[in-house]
PDB file of C-alpha atoms in Angstrom:
ATOM      1  CA  MET A   1     -22.321  -6.356 -20.328  1.00  0.00           C
ATOM      2  CA  ARG A   2     -22.349  -4.337 -17.104  1.00  0.00           C
ATOM      3  CA  GLU A   3     -24.452  -1.201 -16.837  1.00  0.00           C
ATOM      4  CA  LEU A   4     -22.284   1.893 -17.326  1.00  0.00           C
ATOM      5  CA  VAL A   5     -22.961   4.805 -14.972  1.00  0.00           C
ATOM      6  CA  ALA A   6     -21.421   8.226 -15.629  1.00  0.00           C
ATOM      7  CA  VAL A   7     -20.819  10.505 -12.636  1.00  0.00           C
ATOM      8  CA  THR A   8     -20.177  14.230 -13.045  1.00  0.00           C
ATOM      9  CA  GLY A   9     -18.185  15.899 -10.283  1.00  0.00           C
ATOM     10  CA  ALA A  10     -16.673  12.493  -9.628  1.00  0.00           C
ATOM     11  CA  ASP A  11     -13.634  13.880  -7.820  1.00  0.00           C
ATOM     12  CA  GLY A  12     -15.689  15.826  -5.264  1.00  0.00           C
ATOM     13  CA  PHE A  13     -16.716  15.129  -1.695  1.00  0.00           C
ATOM     14  CA  ILE A  14     -19.795  13.133  -2.729  1.00  0.00           C
ATOM     15  CA  GLY A  15     -18.666  11.942  -6.149  1.00  0.00           C
ATOM     16  CA  SER A  16     -15.489  10.197  -5.046  1.00  0.00           C
ATOM     17  CA  GLN A  17     -17.352   8.094  -2.483  1.00  0.00           C
ATOM     18  CA  LEU A  18     -20.204   7.399  -4.884  1.00  0.00           C
ATOM     19  CA  CYS A  19     -17.851   6.106  -7.579  1.00  0.00           C
ATOM     20  CA  LYS A  20     -16.130   3.718  -5.172  1.00  0.00           C
ATOM     21  CA  THR A  21     -19.491   2.435  -3.939  1.00  0.00           C
ATOM     22  CA  LEU A  22     -20.800   1.913  -7.486  1.00  0.00           C
ATOM     23  CA  VAL A  23     -17.720  -0.149  -8.342  1.00  0.00           C
ATOM     24  CA  SER A  24     -18.160  -2.217  -5.168  1.00  0.00           C
ATOM     25  CA  LYS A  25     -21.721  -2.978  -6.325  1.00  0.00           C
ATOM     26  CA  GLY A  26     -20.448  -4.391  -9.625  1.00  0.00           C
ATOM     27  CA  LEU A  27     -21.320  -1.419 -11.846  1.00  0.00           C
ATOM     28  CA  ALA A  28     -19.063   0.031 -14.515  1.00  0.00           C
ATOM     29  CA  VAL A  29     -18.244   3.667 -13.723  1.00  0.00           C
ATOM     30  CA  ARG A  30     -17.095   6.539 -15.908  1.00  0.00           C
ATOM     31  CA  ALA A  31     -15.888   9.438 -13.782  1.00  0.00           C
ATOM     32  CA  LEU A  32     -16.404  12.766 -15.568  1.00  0.00           C
ATOM     33  CA  LEU A  33     -13.964  15.456 -14.408  1.00  0.00           C
ATOM     34  CA  ARG A  34     -12.840  18.899 -15.480  1.00  0.00           C
ATOM     35  CA  LYS A  35      -9.330  17.525 -16.033  1.00  0.00           C
ATOM     36  CA  THR A  36      -7.657  14.143 -15.815  1.00  0.00           C
ATOM     37  CA  GLU A  37      -6.782  12.712 -12.416  1.00  0.00           C
ATOM     38  CA  SER A  38      -3.238  11.778 -11.432  1.00  0.00           C
ATOM     39  CA  SER A  39      -4.383   9.338  -8.737  1.00  0.00           C
ATOM     40  CA  ARG A  40      -6.922   6.788  -9.911  1.00  0.00           C
ATOM     41  CA  VAL A  41      -9.112   4.099  -8.402  1.00  0.00           C
ATOM     42  CA  GLN A  42      -9.070   0.668  -9.982  1.00  0.00           C
ATOM     43  CA  GLY A  43     -12.245  -0.159 -11.855  1.00  0.00           C
ATOM     44  CA  ILE A  44     -13.140   3.462 -12.689  1.00  0.00           C
ATOM     45  CA  GLU A  45     -12.782   4.945 -16.161  1.00  0.00           C
ATOM     46  CA  TYR A  46     -11.732   8.610 -16.044  1.00  0.00           C
ATOM     47  CA  PHE A  47     -12.772  11.142 -18.647  1.00  0.00           C
ATOM     48  CA  ALA A  48     -11.961  14.866 -18.817  1.00  0.00           C
ATOM     49  CA  ILE A  49     -14.797  17.114 -20.025  1.00  0.00           C
ATOM     50  CA  GLY A  50     -13.453  20.580 -19.197  1.00  0.00           C
ATOM     51  CA  ASP A  51     -15.759  23.328 -17.945  1.00  0.00           C
ATOM     52  CA  ILE A  52     -19.492  22.713 -17.697  1.00  0.00           C
ATOM     53  CA  ASP A  53     -21.579  25.305 -19.518  1.00  0.00           C
ATOM     54  CA  ALA A  54     -23.801  25.729 -22.560  1.00  0.00           C
ATOM     55  CA  ASP A  55     -20.966  24.706 -24.915  1.00  0.00           C
ATOM     56  CA  THR A  56     -19.741  21.508 -23.244  1.00  0.00           C
ATOM     57  CA  ASP A  57     -19.466  18.599 -25.673  1.00  0.00           C
ATOM     58  CA  TRP A  58     -20.759  15.534 -23.821  1.00  0.00           C
ATOM     59  CA  SER A  59     -21.017  13.213 -26.844  1.00  0.00           C
ATOM     60  CA  GLU A  60     -17.918  11.085 -26.291  1.00  0.00           C
ATOM     61  CA  ALA A  61     -18.281  11.150 -22.493  1.00  0.00           C
ATOM     62  CA  LEU A  62     -21.788   9.664 -22.698  1.00  0.00           C
ATOM     63  CA  ASN A  63     -21.095   7.026 -25.327  1.00  0.00           C
ATOM     64  CA  GLY A  64     -22.491   3.709 -24.068  1.00  0.00           C
ATOM     65  CA  VAL A  65     -23.753   5.230 -20.800  1.00  0.00           C
ATOM     66  CA  SER A  66     -27.085   3.977 -19.424  1.00  0.00           C
ATOM     67  CA  SER A  67     -27.433   6.304 -16.409  1.00  0.00           C
ATOM     68  CA  VAL A  68     -25.933   9.609 -15.259  1.00  0.00           C
ATOM     69  CA  VAL A  69     -25.539  10.986 -11.751  1.00  0.00           C
ATOM     70  CA  HIS A  70     -25.137  14.747 -12.083  1.00  0.00           C
ATOM     71  CA  LEU A  71     -23.281  16.108  -9.058  1.00  0.00           C
ATOM     72  CA  ALA A  72     -21.102  18.749 -10.686  1.00  0.00           C
ATOM     73  CA  GLY A  73     -22.029  22.396 -10.432  1.00  0.00           C
ATOM     74  CA  ARG A  74     -21.150  25.677  -8.835  1.00  0.00           C
ATOM     75  CA  VAL A  75     -21.824  25.196  -5.141  1.00  0.00           C
ATOM     76  CA  HIS A  76     -23.227  27.737  -2.709  1.00  0.00           C
ATOM     77  CA  LYS A  77     -20.622  30.035  -1.178  1.00  0.00           C
ATOM     78  CA  MET A  78     -21.623  32.392   1.619  1.00  0.00           C
ATOM     79  CA  ASP A  79     -18.768  34.758   0.757  1.00  0.00           C
ATOM     80  CA  ASP A  80     -19.172  34.556  -3.021  1.00  0.00           C
ATOM     81  CA  ARG A  81     -17.665  37.865  -4.193  1.00  0.00           C
ATOM     82  CA  HIS A  82     -17.929  37.248  -7.926  1.00  0.00           C
ATOM     83  CA  THR A  83     -19.069  40.445  -9.637  1.00  0.00           C
ATOM     84  CA  ASP A  84     -21.876  38.599 -11.433  1.00  0.00           C
ATOM     85  CA  ALA A  85     -22.582  35.592  -9.225  1.00  0.00           C
ATOM     86  CA  ALA A  86     -26.084  35.085 -10.642  1.00  0.00           C
ATOM     87  CA  HIS A  87     -24.703  34.766 -14.186  1.00  0.00           C
ATOM     88  CA  VAL A  88     -22.030  32.291 -13.118  1.00  0.00           C
ATOM     89  CA  TYR A  89     -24.509  30.102 -11.233  1.00  0.00           C
ATOM     90  CA  TYR A  90     -26.884  30.211 -14.202  1.00  0.00           C
ATOM     91  CA  THR A  91     -24.176  29.351 -16.729  1.00  0.00           C
ATOM     92  CA  VAL A  92     -22.914  26.303 -14.843  1.00  0.00           C
ATOM     93  CA  ASN A  93     -25.952  25.011 -12.998  1.00  0.00           C
ATOM     94  CA  VAL A  94     -28.719  25.746 -15.509  1.00  0.00           C
ATOM     95  CA  GLU A  95     -27.186  25.966 -18.979  1.00  0.00           C
ATOM     96  CA  GLY A  96     -24.629  23.265 -18.181  1.00  0.00           C
ATOM     97  CA  THR A  97     -27.311  20.913 -16.859  1.00  0.00           C
ATOM     98  CA  ARG A  98     -29.589  21.573 -19.832  1.00  0.00           C
ATOM     99  CA  ARG A  99     -26.735  20.828 -22.207  1.00  0.00           C
ATOM    100  CA  LEU A 100     -25.989  17.562 -20.393  1.00  0.00           C
ATOM    101  CA  ALA A 101     -29.629  16.485 -20.606  1.00  0.00           C
ATOM    102  CA  GLU A 102     -29.802  17.248 -24.333  1.00  0.00           C
ATOM    103  CA  PHE A 103     -26.724  15.151 -25.047  1.00  0.00           C
ATOM    104  CA  ALA A 104     -27.919  12.387 -22.716  1.00  0.00           C
ATOM    105  CA  SER A 105     -31.196  12.171 -24.640  1.00  0.00           C
ATOM    106  CA  SER A 106     -29.358  11.922 -27.947  1.00  0.00           C
ATOM    107  CA  ALA A 107     -26.988   9.285 -26.564  1.00  0.00           C
ATOM    108  CA  GLY A 108     -29.823   7.030 -25.377  1.00  0.00           C
ATOM    109  CA  VAL A 109     -29.196   7.514 -21.674  1.00  0.00           C
ATOM    110  CA  LYS A 110     -32.144   6.085 -19.746  1.00  0.00           C
ATOM    111  CA  ARG A 111     -32.014   8.029 -16.473  1.00  0.00           C
ATOM    112  CA  ILE A 112     -30.407  11.076 -14.876  1.00  0.00           C
ATOM    113  CA  VAL A 113     -30.215  11.419 -11.096  1.00  0.00           C
ATOM    114  CA  PHE A 114     -29.727  15.092 -10.271  1.00  0.00           C
ATOM    115  CA  LEU A 115     -28.450  16.367  -6.944  1.00  0.00           C
ATOM    116  CA  SER A 116     -30.395  19.543  -6.195  1.00  0.00           C
ATOM    117  CA  THR A 117     -30.855  21.185  -2.777  1.00  0.00           C
ATOM    118  CA  VAL A 118     -33.425  21.712  -0.044  1.00  0.00           C
ATOM    119  CA  LYS A 119     -32.758  25.424  -0.552  1.00  0.00           C
ATOM    120  CA  ILE A 120     -35.135  25.578  -3.505  1.00  0.00           C
ATOM    121  CA  HIS A 121     -37.906  25.645  -0.843  1.00  0.00           C
ATOM    122  CA  GLY A 122     -36.345  28.393   1.260  1.00  0.00           C
ATOM    123  CA  GLU A 123     -33.709  29.067   3.885  1.00  0.00           C
ATOM    124  CA  ARG A 124     -35.524  27.840   6.987  1.00  0.00           C
ATOM    125  CA  THR A 125     -38.570  26.019   8.303  1.00  0.00           C
ATOM    126  CA  GLU A 126     -40.962  27.343  10.934  1.00  0.00           C
ATOM    127  CA  ASP A 127     -43.616  25.023  12.373  1.00  0.00           C
ATOM    128  CA  ARG A 128     -43.172  21.981  10.129  1.00  0.00           C
ATOM    129  CA  ALA A 129     -40.680  20.262   7.851  1.00  0.00           C
ATOM    130  CA  PHE A 130     -40.557  20.863   4.115  1.00  0.00           C
ATOM    131  CA  ASN A 131     -42.084  18.239   1.864  1.00  0.00           C
ATOM    132  CA  GLU A 132     -41.558  17.826  -1.871  1.00  0.00           C
ATOM    133  CA  ASP A 133     -44.937  19.344  -2.739  1.00  0.00           C
ATOM    134  CA  ASP A 134     -44.223  22.647  -1.011  1.00  0.00           C
ATOM    135  CA  PRO A 135     -44.001  25.536  -3.498  1.00  0.00           C
ATOM    136  CA  PRO A 136     -40.502  26.592  -4.552  1.00  0.00           C
ATOM    137  CA  ASN A 137     -39.126  29.634  -2.774  1.00  0.00           C
ATOM    138  CA  PRO A 138     -35.454  29.836  -3.745  1.00  0.00           C
ATOM    139  CA  VAL A 139     -33.469  32.652  -2.158  1.00  0.00           C
ATOM    140  CA  GLY A 140     -30.358  33.834  -3.955  1.00  0.00           C
ATOM    141  CA  PRO A 141     -28.647  32.845  -7.208  1.00  0.00           C
ATOM    142  CA  TYR A 142     -27.510  29.393  -6.080  1.00  0.00           C
ATOM    143  CA  ALA A 143     -30.926  28.090  -5.029  1.00  0.00           C
ATOM    144  CA  THR A 144     -32.596  29.763  -8.002  1.00  0.00           C
ATOM    145  CA  SER A 145     -30.150  28.114 -10.399  1.00  0.00           C
ATOM    146  CA  LYS A 146     -30.836  24.693  -8.894  1.00  0.00           C
ATOM    147  CA  TRP A 147     -34.590  25.149  -9.243  1.00  0.00           C
ATOM    148  CA  GLU A 148     -34.237  26.272 -12.856  1.00  0.00           C
ATOM    149  CA  ALA A 149     -31.971  23.293 -13.538  1.00  0.00           C
ATOM    150  CA  GLU A 150     -34.667  20.965 -12.189  1.00  0.00           C
ATOM    151  CA  ARG A 151     -37.218  22.579 -14.517  1.00  0.00           C
ATOM    152  CA  ALA A 152     -34.907  22.251 -17.519  1.00  0.00           C
ATOM    153  CA  LEU A 153     -34.292  18.577 -16.783  1.00  0.00           C
ATOM    154  CA  ARG A 154     -37.998  17.824 -16.506  1.00  0.00           C
ATOM    155  CA  GLU A 155     -38.757  19.662 -19.736  1.00  0.00           C
ATOM    156  CA  ILE A 156     -36.116  17.792 -21.710  1.00  0.00           C
ATOM    157  CA  GLY A 157     -36.961  14.500 -20.021  1.00  0.00           C
ATOM    158  CA  ALA A 158     -40.637  14.773 -20.919  1.00  0.00           C
ATOM    159  CA  GLU A 159     -39.821  15.520 -24.552  1.00  0.00           C
ATOM    160  CA  ASN A 160     -37.261  12.741 -24.965  1.00  0.00           C
ATOM    161  CA  ARG A 161     -38.277   9.874 -22.664  1.00  0.00           C
ATOM    162  CA  LEU A 162     -35.329  10.593 -20.408  1.00  0.00           C
ATOM    163  CA  GLU A 163     -36.141   9.567 -16.844  1.00  0.00           C
ATOM    164  CA  VAL A 164     -35.266  12.305 -14.347  1.00  0.00           C
ATOM    165  CA  VAL A 165     -34.896  11.764 -10.591  1.00  0.00           C
ATOM    166  CA  VAL A 166     -34.169  14.703  -8.297  1.00  0.00           C
ATOM    167  CA  ILE A 167     -32.674  14.431  -4.808  1.00  0.00           C
ATOM    168  CA  ARG A 168     -32.852  17.518  -2.564  1.00  0.00           C
ATOM    169  CA  PRO A 169     -30.486  16.981   0.357  1.00  0.00           C
ATOM    170  CA  PRO A 170     -30.077  19.177   3.421  1.00  0.00           C
ATOM    171  CA  LEU A 171     -26.575  19.729   4.817  1.00  0.00           C
ATOM    172  CA  VAL A 172     -24.309  16.807   3.851  1.00  0.00           C
ATOM    173  CA  TYR A 173     -21.442  15.703   6.108  1.00  0.00           C
ATOM    174  CA  GLY A 174     -18.989  12.839   6.202  1.00  0.00           C
ATOM    175  CA  PRO A 175     -15.322  12.073   5.515  1.00  0.00           C
ATOM    176  CA  GLY A 176     -13.989  14.882   3.342  1.00  0.00           C
ATOM    177  CA  VAL A 177     -16.532  17.481   4.495  1.00  0.00           C
ATOM    178  CA  ARG A 178     -15.502  21.112   4.255  1.00  0.00           C
ATOM    179  CA  ALA A 179     -16.786  24.595   5.045  1.00  0.00           C
ATOM    180  CA  ASN A 180     -18.884  25.239   8.163  1.00  0.00           C
ATOM    181  CA  PHE A 181     -19.222  21.649   9.319  1.00  0.00           C
ATOM    182  CA  LEU A 182     -15.448  21.171   9.249  1.00  0.00           C
ATOM    183  CA  ARG A 183     -14.964  24.457  11.126  1.00  0.00           C
ATOM    184  CA  LEU A 184     -17.456  23.330  13.764  1.00  0.00           C
ATOM    185  CA  MET A 185     -15.633  20.028  14.182  1.00  0.00           C
ATOM    186  CA  SER A 186     -12.335  21.877  14.580  1.00  0.00           C
ATOM    187  CA  LEU A 187     -13.752  24.093  17.333  1.00  0.00           C
ATOM    188  CA  VAL A 188     -15.200  21.099  19.171  1.00  0.00           C
ATOM    189  CA  ASP A 189     -11.921  19.200  18.803  1.00  0.00           C
ATOM    190  CA  ARG A 190     -10.026  22.075  20.438  1.00  0.00           C
ATOM    191  CA  GLY A 191     -12.392  21.974  23.394  1.00  0.00           C
ATOM    192  CA  MET A 192     -13.416  25.591  22.921  1.00  0.00           C
ATOM    193  CA  PRO A 193     -16.532  26.740  24.821  1.00  0.00           C
ATOM    194  CA  LEU A 194     -19.286  27.454  22.313  1.00  0.00           C
ATOM    195  CA  PRO A 195     -22.150  29.931  22.933  1.00  0.00           C
ATOM    196  CA  LEU A 196     -24.798  27.574  21.574  1.00  0.00           C
ATOM    197  CA  GLY A 197     -26.319  26.027  24.688  1.00  0.00           C
ATOM    198  CA  ALA A 198     -29.578  28.006  24.483  1.00  0.00           C
ATOM    199  CA  VAL A 199     -30.300  27.315  20.800  1.00  0.00           C
ATOM    200  CA  GLY A 200     -33.567  25.394  20.426  1.00  0.00           C
ATOM    201  CA  ASN A 201     -33.703  24.721  16.690  1.00  0.00           C
ATOM    202  CA  LYS A 202     -34.056  21.485  14.699  1.00  0.00           C
ATOM    203  CA  ARG A 203     -32.065  20.666  11.591  1.00  0.00           C
ATOM    204  CA  SER A 204     -32.126  17.728   9.209  1.00  0.00           C
ATOM    205  CA  LEU A 205     -28.728  16.451   8.133  1.00  0.00           C
ATOM    206  CA  VAL A 206     -27.635  13.618   5.880  1.00  0.00           C
ATOM    207  CA  GLY A 207     -24.429  11.675   6.239  1.00  0.00           C
ATOM    208  CA  LEU A 208     -22.416  10.810   3.152  1.00  0.00           C
ATOM    209  CA  GLY A 209     -23.144   7.096   3.514  1.00  0.00           C
ATOM    210  CA  ASN A 210     -26.891   7.660   3.627  1.00  0.00           C
ATOM    211  CA  LEU A 211     -26.829  10.043   0.670  1.00  0.00           C
ATOM    212  CA  VAL A 212     -24.804   7.652  -1.474  1.00  0.00           C
ATOM    213  CA  ALA A 213     -27.216   4.837  -0.605  1.00  0.00           C
ATOM    214  CA  MET A 214     -30.133   7.042  -1.675  1.00  0.00           C
ATOM    215  CA  ILE A 215     -28.448   7.861  -4.984  1.00  0.00           C
ATOM    216  CA  LEU A 216     -27.949   4.154  -5.660  1.00  0.00           C
ATOM    217  CA  LEU A 217     -31.594   3.466  -4.859  1.00  0.00           C
ATOM    218  CA  CYS A 218     -32.739   6.248  -7.208  1.00  0.00           C
ATOM    219  CA  LEU A 219     -30.551   4.926 -10.023  1.00  0.00           C
ATOM    220  CA  GLY A 220     -32.432   1.656 -10.201  1.00  0.00           C
ATOM    221  CA  HIS A 221     -35.837   1.933  -8.571  1.00  0.00           C
ATOM    222  CA  PRO A 222     -38.641   1.955 -11.177  1.00  0.00           C
ATOM    223  CA  LYS A 223     -40.885   4.151  -8.999  1.00  0.00           C
ATOM    224  CA  ALA A 224     -38.227   6.866  -8.710  1.00  0.00           C
ATOM    225  CA  ALA A 225     -38.601   8.007 -12.335  1.00  0.00           C
ATOM    226  CA  GLY A 226     -40.013  11.507 -12.647  1.00  0.00           C
ATOM    227  CA  GLU A 227     -39.946  12.161  -8.898  1.00  0.00           C
ATOM    228  CA  ALA A 228     -38.142  14.426  -6.427  1.00  0.00           C
ATOM    229  CA  PHE A 229     -37.106  13.235  -2.978  1.00  0.00           C
ATOM    230  CA  PHE A 230     -35.773  14.562   0.271  1.00  0.00           C
ATOM    231  CA  VAL A 231     -33.190  12.501   2.131  1.00  0.00           C
ATOM    232  CA  SER A 232     -31.847  12.708   5.682  1.00  0.00           C
ATOM    233  CA  ASP A 233     -30.437  10.621   8.514  1.00  0.00           C
ATOM    234  CA  GLY A 234     -33.964  10.319   9.896  1.00  0.00           C
ATOM    235  CA  HIS A 235     -33.148  12.058  13.180  1.00  0.00           C
ATOM    236  CA  ASP A 236     -33.265  15.854  13.308  1.00  0.00           C
ATOM    237  CA  LEU A 237     -30.909  17.532  15.765  1.00  0.00           C
ATOM    238  CA  SER A 238     -30.708  20.850  17.546  1.00  0.00           C
ATOM    239  CA  THR A 239     -27.357  22.580  17.196  1.00  0.00           C
ATOM    240  CA  PRO A 240     -26.413  21.854  20.855  1.00  0.00           C
ATOM    241  CA  GLU A 241     -27.269  18.169  20.363  1.00  0.00           C
ATOM    242  CA  LEU A 242     -25.181  18.037  17.202  1.00  0.00           C
ATOM    243  CA  VAL A 243     -22.226  19.596  19.031  1.00  0.00           C
ATOM    244  CA  ARG A 244     -22.546  17.074  21.860  1.00  0.00           C
ATOM    245  CA  ARG A 245     -22.616  14.165  19.419  1.00  0.00           C
ATOM    246  CA  ILE A 246     -19.615  15.511  17.528  1.00  0.00           C
ATOM    247  CA  ALA A 247     -17.749  15.828  20.831  1.00  0.00           C
ATOM    248  CA  THR A 248     -18.626  12.230  21.714  1.00  0.00           C
ATOM    249  CA  ALA A 249     -17.424  11.010  18.317  1.00  0.00           C
ATOM    250  CA  LEU A 250     -14.158  12.956  18.726  1.00  0.00           C
ATOM    251  CA  LYS A 251     -13.821  11.885  22.376  1.00  0.00           C
ATOM    252  CA  ARG A 252     -13.611  15.501  23.487  1.00  0.00           C
ATOM    253  CA  ARG A 253     -15.150  17.439  26.356  1.00  0.00           C
ATOM    254  CA  CYS A 254     -18.093  19.611  25.335  1.00  0.00           C
ATOM    255  CA  VAL A 255     -18.703  23.055  26.862  1.00  0.00           C
ATOM    256  CA  LEU A 256     -21.855  24.905  25.770  1.00  0.00           C
ATOM    257  CA  LEU A 257     -22.638  28.379  27.074  1.00  0.00           C
ATOM    258  CA  PRO A 258     -26.349  29.336  27.299  1.00  0.00           C
ATOM    259  CA  ILE A 259     -26.279  32.519  25.211  1.00  0.00           C
ATOM    260  CA  PRO A 260     -29.677  33.557  23.741  1.00  0.00           C
ATOM    261  CA  ALA A 261     -29.987  32.922  20.016  1.00  0.00           C
ATOM    262  CA  SER A 262     -31.286  36.457  19.436  1.00  0.00           C
ATOM    263  CA  PHE A 263     -28.081  37.896  20.905  1.00  0.00           C
ATOM    264  CA  LEU A 264     -25.968  35.606  18.704  1.00  0.00           C
ATOM    265  CA  GLU A 265     -27.803  36.837  15.616  1.00  0.00           C
ATOM    266  CA  ILE A 266     -27.153  40.478  16.565  1.00  0.00           C
ATOM    267  CA  VAL A 267     -23.447  39.806  17.089  1.00  0.00           C
ATOM    268  CA  GLY A 268     -23.313  37.821  13.856  1.00  0.00           C
ATOM    269  CA  ARG A 269     -24.723  40.733  11.857  1.00  0.00           C
ATOM    270  CA  MET A 270     -22.267  43.142  13.499  1.00  0.00           C
ATOM    271  CA  LEU A 271     -19.341  40.908  12.563  1.00  0.00           C
ATOM    272  CA  GLY A 272     -20.557  40.229   9.039  1.00  0.00           C
ATOM    273  CA  ARG A 273     -21.252  36.579   9.887  1.00  0.00           C
ATOM    274  CA  GLY A 274     -25.018  36.779   9.882  1.00  0.00           C
ATOM    275  CA  GLU A 275     -25.613  33.874   7.496  1.00  0.00           C
ATOM    276  CA  THR A 276     -23.270  31.596   9.435  1.00  0.00           C
ATOM    277  CA  ILE A 277     -25.066  32.338  12.709  1.00  0.00           C
ATOM    278  CA  ARG A 278     -28.498  31.895  11.133  1.00  0.00           C
ATOM    279  CA  ARG A 279     -27.528  28.402  10.046  1.00  0.00           C
ATOM    280  CA  LEU A 280     -26.598  27.579  13.615  1.00  0.00           C
ATOM    281  CA  VAL A 281     -29.743  28.956  15.267  1.00  0.00           C
ATOM    282  CA  GLU A 282     -32.552  28.525  12.735  1.00  0.00           C
ATOM    283  CA  SER A 283     -34.431  25.337  11.849  1.00  0.00           C
ATOM    284  CA  MET A 284     -34.276  23.516   8.522  1.00  0.00           C
ATOM    285  CA  GLN A 285     -36.171  20.224   8.453  1.00  0.00           C
ATOM    286  CA  VAL A 286     -37.189  17.905   5.638  1.00  0.00           C
ATOM    287  CA  ASP A 287     -39.883  15.238   5.565  1.00  0.00           C
ATOM    288  CA  THR A 288     -38.590  11.986   4.013  1.00  0.00           C
ATOM    289  CA  GLY A 289     -41.992  10.319   4.094  1.00  0.00           C
ATOM    290  CA  LYS A 290     -42.297  10.237   0.305  1.00  0.00           C
ATOM    291  CA  ALA A 291     -39.062   8.266  -0.111  1.00  0.00           C
ATOM    292  CA  GLU A 292     -40.109   5.937   2.686  1.00  0.00           C
ATOM    293  CA  ARG A 293     -43.496   5.243   1.062  1.00  0.00           C
ATOM    294  CA  LEU A 294     -42.578   5.141  -2.604  1.00  0.00           C
ATOM    295  CA  LEU A 295     -39.070   3.660  -2.472  1.00  0.00           C
ATOM    296  CA  GLU A 296     -39.255   1.885   0.903  1.00  0.00           C
ATOM    297  CA  TRP A 297     -36.287   4.041   1.871  1.00  0.00           C
ATOM    298  CA  THR A 298     -34.762   3.900   5.328  1.00  0.00           C
ATOM    299  CA  PRO A 299     -31.384   5.373   6.321  1.00  0.00           C
ATOM    300  CA  SER A 300     -28.594   2.827   6.056  1.00  0.00           C
ATOM    301  CA  TYR A 301     -26.690   4.365   8.984  1.00  0.00           C
ATOM    302  CA  SER A 302     -27.570   6.211  12.170  1.00  0.00           C
ATOM    303  CA  VAL A 303     -26.423   9.760  12.898  1.00  0.00           C
ATOM    304  CA  ASP A 304     -23.858   8.471  15.379  1.00  0.00           C
ATOM    305  CA  GLU A 305     -22.469   5.955  12.870  1.00  0.00           C
ATOM    306  CA  GLU A 306     -22.093   8.682  10.261  1.00  0.00           C
ATOM    307  CA  LEU A 307     -20.480  11.029  12.795  1.00  0.00           C
ATOM    308  CA  ALA A 308     -18.111   8.294  13.944  1.00  0.00           C
ATOM    309  CA  ARG A 309     -16.845   7.792  10.380  1.00  0.00           C
ATOM    310  CA  THR A 310     -16.469  11.540   9.976  1.00  0.00           C
ATOM    311  CA  ALA A 311     -14.547  11.770  13.274  1.00  0.00           C
ATOM    312  CA  ASP A 312     -12.214   8.925  12.249  1.00  0.00           C
ATOM    313  CA  TRP A 313     -11.366  10.812   9.055  1.00  0.00           C
ATOM    314  CA  PHE A 314     -10.959  14.105  10.940  1.00  0.00           C
ATOM    315  CA  ARG A 315      -8.503  12.600  13.428  1.00  0.00           C
ATOM    316  CA  VAL A 316      -6.280  11.348  10.605  1.00  0.00           C
ATOM    317  CA  VAL A 317      -6.430  14.394   8.344  1.00  0.00           C
ATOM    318  CA  HIS A 318      -7.113  17.463  10.481  1.00  0.00           C
ATOM    319  CA  ARG A 319      -6.330  16.874  14.135  1.00  0.00           C
ATOM    320  CA  ARG A 320      -3.451  18.959  15.323  1.00  0.00           C
ATOM    321  CA  LYS A 321      -0.471  17.010  16.630  1.00  0.00           C
TER     322      LYS A 321
END
């Protein structure tokens, strides 16, 4: 009998690719969604669970499941205008995750792989990359909820022999990417001059292919149990270098204006886009040495390979005629 892997958030940017990859590797997959899908992929079992919170009934969804990849949750939104954002993040990301872990323990699930975030360590790095042993310093309700979800998983795992593996990715990109990365690609594709030529930061990124490969490794590797890992493409980029590589992948001309980062931050605050500008000018690096040592992890694809796949998707879906 094939091992059955349940994936929450299976219809999302990461989940949809993960499910297809799991099937290609010969694993049985149960895709857990808020509601049933109209379009389906052969070899995947679809199961509707409704909203994720402290009252979600996971019993039937986890029947016969050996491992869970927990991707679902309320994601970070820079313009989140919910009147009680902290409560919403807590309800979904903490109480919902705790509830899943409790049901997984009762159902005999062996391992949960949880997708957390680098943001539990802070919003930026200064003179060195984050490593997994750095103290938590979550800023805002999203990062705080992810950190508390990690703690809840470890508590329940320790009490019930449920193996917990945490992955803390930096910015994820690839076919299907949205938000700021998609907006940046659109600007580059239009050939618009960008005022980013003087930015001297360094940022870790992870392509969708590399992240999915890491999730697969953490599902089965015996040394992954009980650990947290960073993952990246293994090549940190400044924002100007990223723009140049996106332009190359899109086969577009790149024009970068050398505007000081300090001036960009001032303008960003004036326009109410301060967080967006900070992401473009500040550094955020992760050290993947632990995964390399413990799991013998190396990225499956280079930055340029991941960007090329993203550009191919962009040309089909988003390029203006």
